[in-house]
Coordinates of C-alpha atoms in Angstrom, one line a residue:
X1 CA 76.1 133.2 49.3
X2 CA 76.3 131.5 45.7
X3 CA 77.4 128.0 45.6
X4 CA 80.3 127.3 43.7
X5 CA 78.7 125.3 40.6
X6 CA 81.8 123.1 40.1
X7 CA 82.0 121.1 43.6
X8 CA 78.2 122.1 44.4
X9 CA 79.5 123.4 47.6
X10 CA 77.6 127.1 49.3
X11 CA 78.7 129.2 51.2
X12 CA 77.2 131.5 53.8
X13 CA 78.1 132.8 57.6
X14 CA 77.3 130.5 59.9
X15 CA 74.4 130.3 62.9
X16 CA 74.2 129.2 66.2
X17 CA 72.6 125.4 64.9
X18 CA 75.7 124.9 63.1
X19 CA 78.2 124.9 66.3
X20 CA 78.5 121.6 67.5
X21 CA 79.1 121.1 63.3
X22 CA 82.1 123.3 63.5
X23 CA 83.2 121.4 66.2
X24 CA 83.1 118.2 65.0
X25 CA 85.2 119.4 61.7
X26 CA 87.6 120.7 64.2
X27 CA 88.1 117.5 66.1
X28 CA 88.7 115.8 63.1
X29 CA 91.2 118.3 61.8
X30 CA 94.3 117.5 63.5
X31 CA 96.9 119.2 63.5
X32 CA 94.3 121.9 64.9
X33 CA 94.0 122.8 68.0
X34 CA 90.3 121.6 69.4
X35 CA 88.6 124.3 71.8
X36 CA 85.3 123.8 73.8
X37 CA 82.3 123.2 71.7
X38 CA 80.8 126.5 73.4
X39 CA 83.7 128.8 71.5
X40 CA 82.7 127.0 68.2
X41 CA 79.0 128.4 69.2
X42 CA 80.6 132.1 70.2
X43 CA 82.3 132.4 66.4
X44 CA 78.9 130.9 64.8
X45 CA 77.1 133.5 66.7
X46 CA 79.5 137.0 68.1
X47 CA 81.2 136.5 65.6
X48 CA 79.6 135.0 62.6
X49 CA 80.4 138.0 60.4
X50 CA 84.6 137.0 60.4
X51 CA 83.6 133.3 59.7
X52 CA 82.5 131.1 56.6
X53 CA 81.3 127.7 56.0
X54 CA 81.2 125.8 53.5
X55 CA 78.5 123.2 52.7
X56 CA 77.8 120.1 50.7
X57 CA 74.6 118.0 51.0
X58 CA 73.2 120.1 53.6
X59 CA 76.4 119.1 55.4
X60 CA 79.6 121.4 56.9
X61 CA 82.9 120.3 55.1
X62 CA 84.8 123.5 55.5
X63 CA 84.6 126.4 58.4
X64 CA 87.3 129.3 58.3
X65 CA 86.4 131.2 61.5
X66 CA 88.4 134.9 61.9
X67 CA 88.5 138.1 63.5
X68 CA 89.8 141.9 63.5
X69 CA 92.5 142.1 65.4
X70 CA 92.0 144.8 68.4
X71 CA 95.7 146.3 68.0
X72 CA 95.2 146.9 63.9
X73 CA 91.8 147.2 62.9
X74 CA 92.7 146.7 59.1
X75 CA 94.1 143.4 59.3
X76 CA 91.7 140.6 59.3
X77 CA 93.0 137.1 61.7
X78 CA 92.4 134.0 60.3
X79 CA 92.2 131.6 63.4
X80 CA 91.3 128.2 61.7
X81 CA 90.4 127.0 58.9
X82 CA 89.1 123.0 58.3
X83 CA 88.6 120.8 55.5
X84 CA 86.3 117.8 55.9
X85 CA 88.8 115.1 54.9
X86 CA 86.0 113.9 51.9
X87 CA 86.2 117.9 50.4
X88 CA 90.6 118.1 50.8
X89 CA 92.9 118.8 47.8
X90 CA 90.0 120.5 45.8
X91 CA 91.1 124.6 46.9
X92 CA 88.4 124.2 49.4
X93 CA 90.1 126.3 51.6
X94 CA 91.4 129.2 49.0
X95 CA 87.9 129.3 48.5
X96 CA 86.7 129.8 52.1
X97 CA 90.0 132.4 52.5
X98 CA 88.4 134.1 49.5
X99 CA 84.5 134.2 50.5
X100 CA 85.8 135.3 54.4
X101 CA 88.0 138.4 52.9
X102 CA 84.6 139.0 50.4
X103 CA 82.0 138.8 53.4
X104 CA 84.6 142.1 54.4
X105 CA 83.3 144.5 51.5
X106 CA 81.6 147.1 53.8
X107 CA 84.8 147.8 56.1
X108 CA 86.0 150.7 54.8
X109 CA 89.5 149.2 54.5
X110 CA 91.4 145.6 54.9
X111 CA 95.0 145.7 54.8
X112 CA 96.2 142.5 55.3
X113 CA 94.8 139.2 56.3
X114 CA 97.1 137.1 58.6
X115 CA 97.2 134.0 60.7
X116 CA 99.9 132.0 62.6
X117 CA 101.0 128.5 61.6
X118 CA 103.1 126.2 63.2
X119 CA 106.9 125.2 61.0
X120 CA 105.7 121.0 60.8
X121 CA 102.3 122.4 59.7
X122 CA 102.9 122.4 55.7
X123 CA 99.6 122.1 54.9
X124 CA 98.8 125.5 56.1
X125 CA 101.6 127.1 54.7
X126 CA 100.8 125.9 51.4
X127 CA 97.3 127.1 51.7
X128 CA 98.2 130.6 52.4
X129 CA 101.1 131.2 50.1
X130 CA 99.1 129.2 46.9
X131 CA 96.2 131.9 48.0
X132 CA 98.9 134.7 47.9
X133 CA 100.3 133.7 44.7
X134 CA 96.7 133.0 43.2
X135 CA 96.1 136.5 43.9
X136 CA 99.1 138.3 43.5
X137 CA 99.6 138.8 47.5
X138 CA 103.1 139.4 49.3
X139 CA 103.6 136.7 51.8
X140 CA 105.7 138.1 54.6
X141 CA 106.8 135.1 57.1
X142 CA 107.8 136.1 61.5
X143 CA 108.1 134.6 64.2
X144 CA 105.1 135.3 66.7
X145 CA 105.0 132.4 69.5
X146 CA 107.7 130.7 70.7
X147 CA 107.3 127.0 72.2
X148 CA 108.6 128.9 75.5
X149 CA 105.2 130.8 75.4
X150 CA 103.5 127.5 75.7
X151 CA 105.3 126.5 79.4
X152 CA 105.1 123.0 79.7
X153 CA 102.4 122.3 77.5
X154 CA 103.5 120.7 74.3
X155 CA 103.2 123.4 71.6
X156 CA 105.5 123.7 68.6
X157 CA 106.4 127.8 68.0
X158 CA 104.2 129.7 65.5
X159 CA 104.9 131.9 62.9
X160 CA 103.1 135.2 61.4
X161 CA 101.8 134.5 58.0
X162 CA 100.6 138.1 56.6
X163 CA 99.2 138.4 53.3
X164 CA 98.8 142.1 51.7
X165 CA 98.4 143.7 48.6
X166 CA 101.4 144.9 46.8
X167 CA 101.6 149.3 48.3
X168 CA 100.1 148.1 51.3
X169 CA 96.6 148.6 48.8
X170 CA 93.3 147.6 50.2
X171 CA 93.3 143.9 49.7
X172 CA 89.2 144.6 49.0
X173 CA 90.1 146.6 45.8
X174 CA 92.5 144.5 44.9
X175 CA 90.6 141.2 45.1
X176 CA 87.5 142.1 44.2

């Protein structure tokens, strides 16, 4: 992929040499939820084709790792996204959003793109609805997971964030 000329950051899928990369930019991501190294090496490998990074110096400052969901082939999940801490408050990760949904140009459709975000997570929520309204996307908000789901682990709830084009369009021919 081109780099982006203003913040001389590339992007590109990633490969199996950039995993323990991924999850170092996880672990140093809180609020996300860290998972073994050896899942960060599954996305930069099964399923490198739903995932981004971005990179600066020959160094990974943003990852957005997704897939298609199983139950609705057309809508693309976005299950993290990271921001080195050196590359935030620069639409780092509009950008990776935007470069994941463009990497999807040779599905034949791509309804909606979707994610779940906790309510104390605002920086998140921002992300996706300043993409939406970059973009002219509807922003529809559920509930998903409740912290019930979680037992007795410590999890806050989690709401459905789902971003489509207005006409339930293909958000391919709308973005691009």
């Amino acid at each position: 992929m081109e780099p982006d000329t203003k913040t001389a950051i590339s992007f590109r899928t990633p490969k199996i040499e950039d995993g323990l990369a991924i999850y170092s930019l996880i672990k140093r991501s809180p609020p996300l939820d860290l998972n073994s190294s050896y899942l960060y090496f599954l996305q930069a490998t099964h399923f490198a084709d739903t995932c981004v990074v971005a990179e600066k110096d020959n160094q990974i400052v943003g990852f957005v790792s997704g897939y298609f969901r199983p139950d609705k082939e057309d809508s693309l999940f976005v299950w993290q996204i990271a921001v080195s801490d050196t590359c935030r408050g620069q639409g780092l990760g509009r950008q990776l959003i935007y470069h994941l949904i463009r990497n999807q140009v040779h599905r034949p459709i791509v309804r909606d793109v979707c994610c779940t975000i906790s309510p104390s997570n605002t920086a998140s929520q921002n992300l996706f609805k300043s993409f939406a309204e970059q973009h002219g996307l509807i922003v529809e908000i559920t509930p998903f997971l409740e912290k019930t789901h979680f037992g007795s682990e410590e999890h806050e709830e989690e709401e459905l964030y789902t971003l489509r084009a207005a006409y339930k369009q293909n958000l391919i021919n709308t973005l691009f």
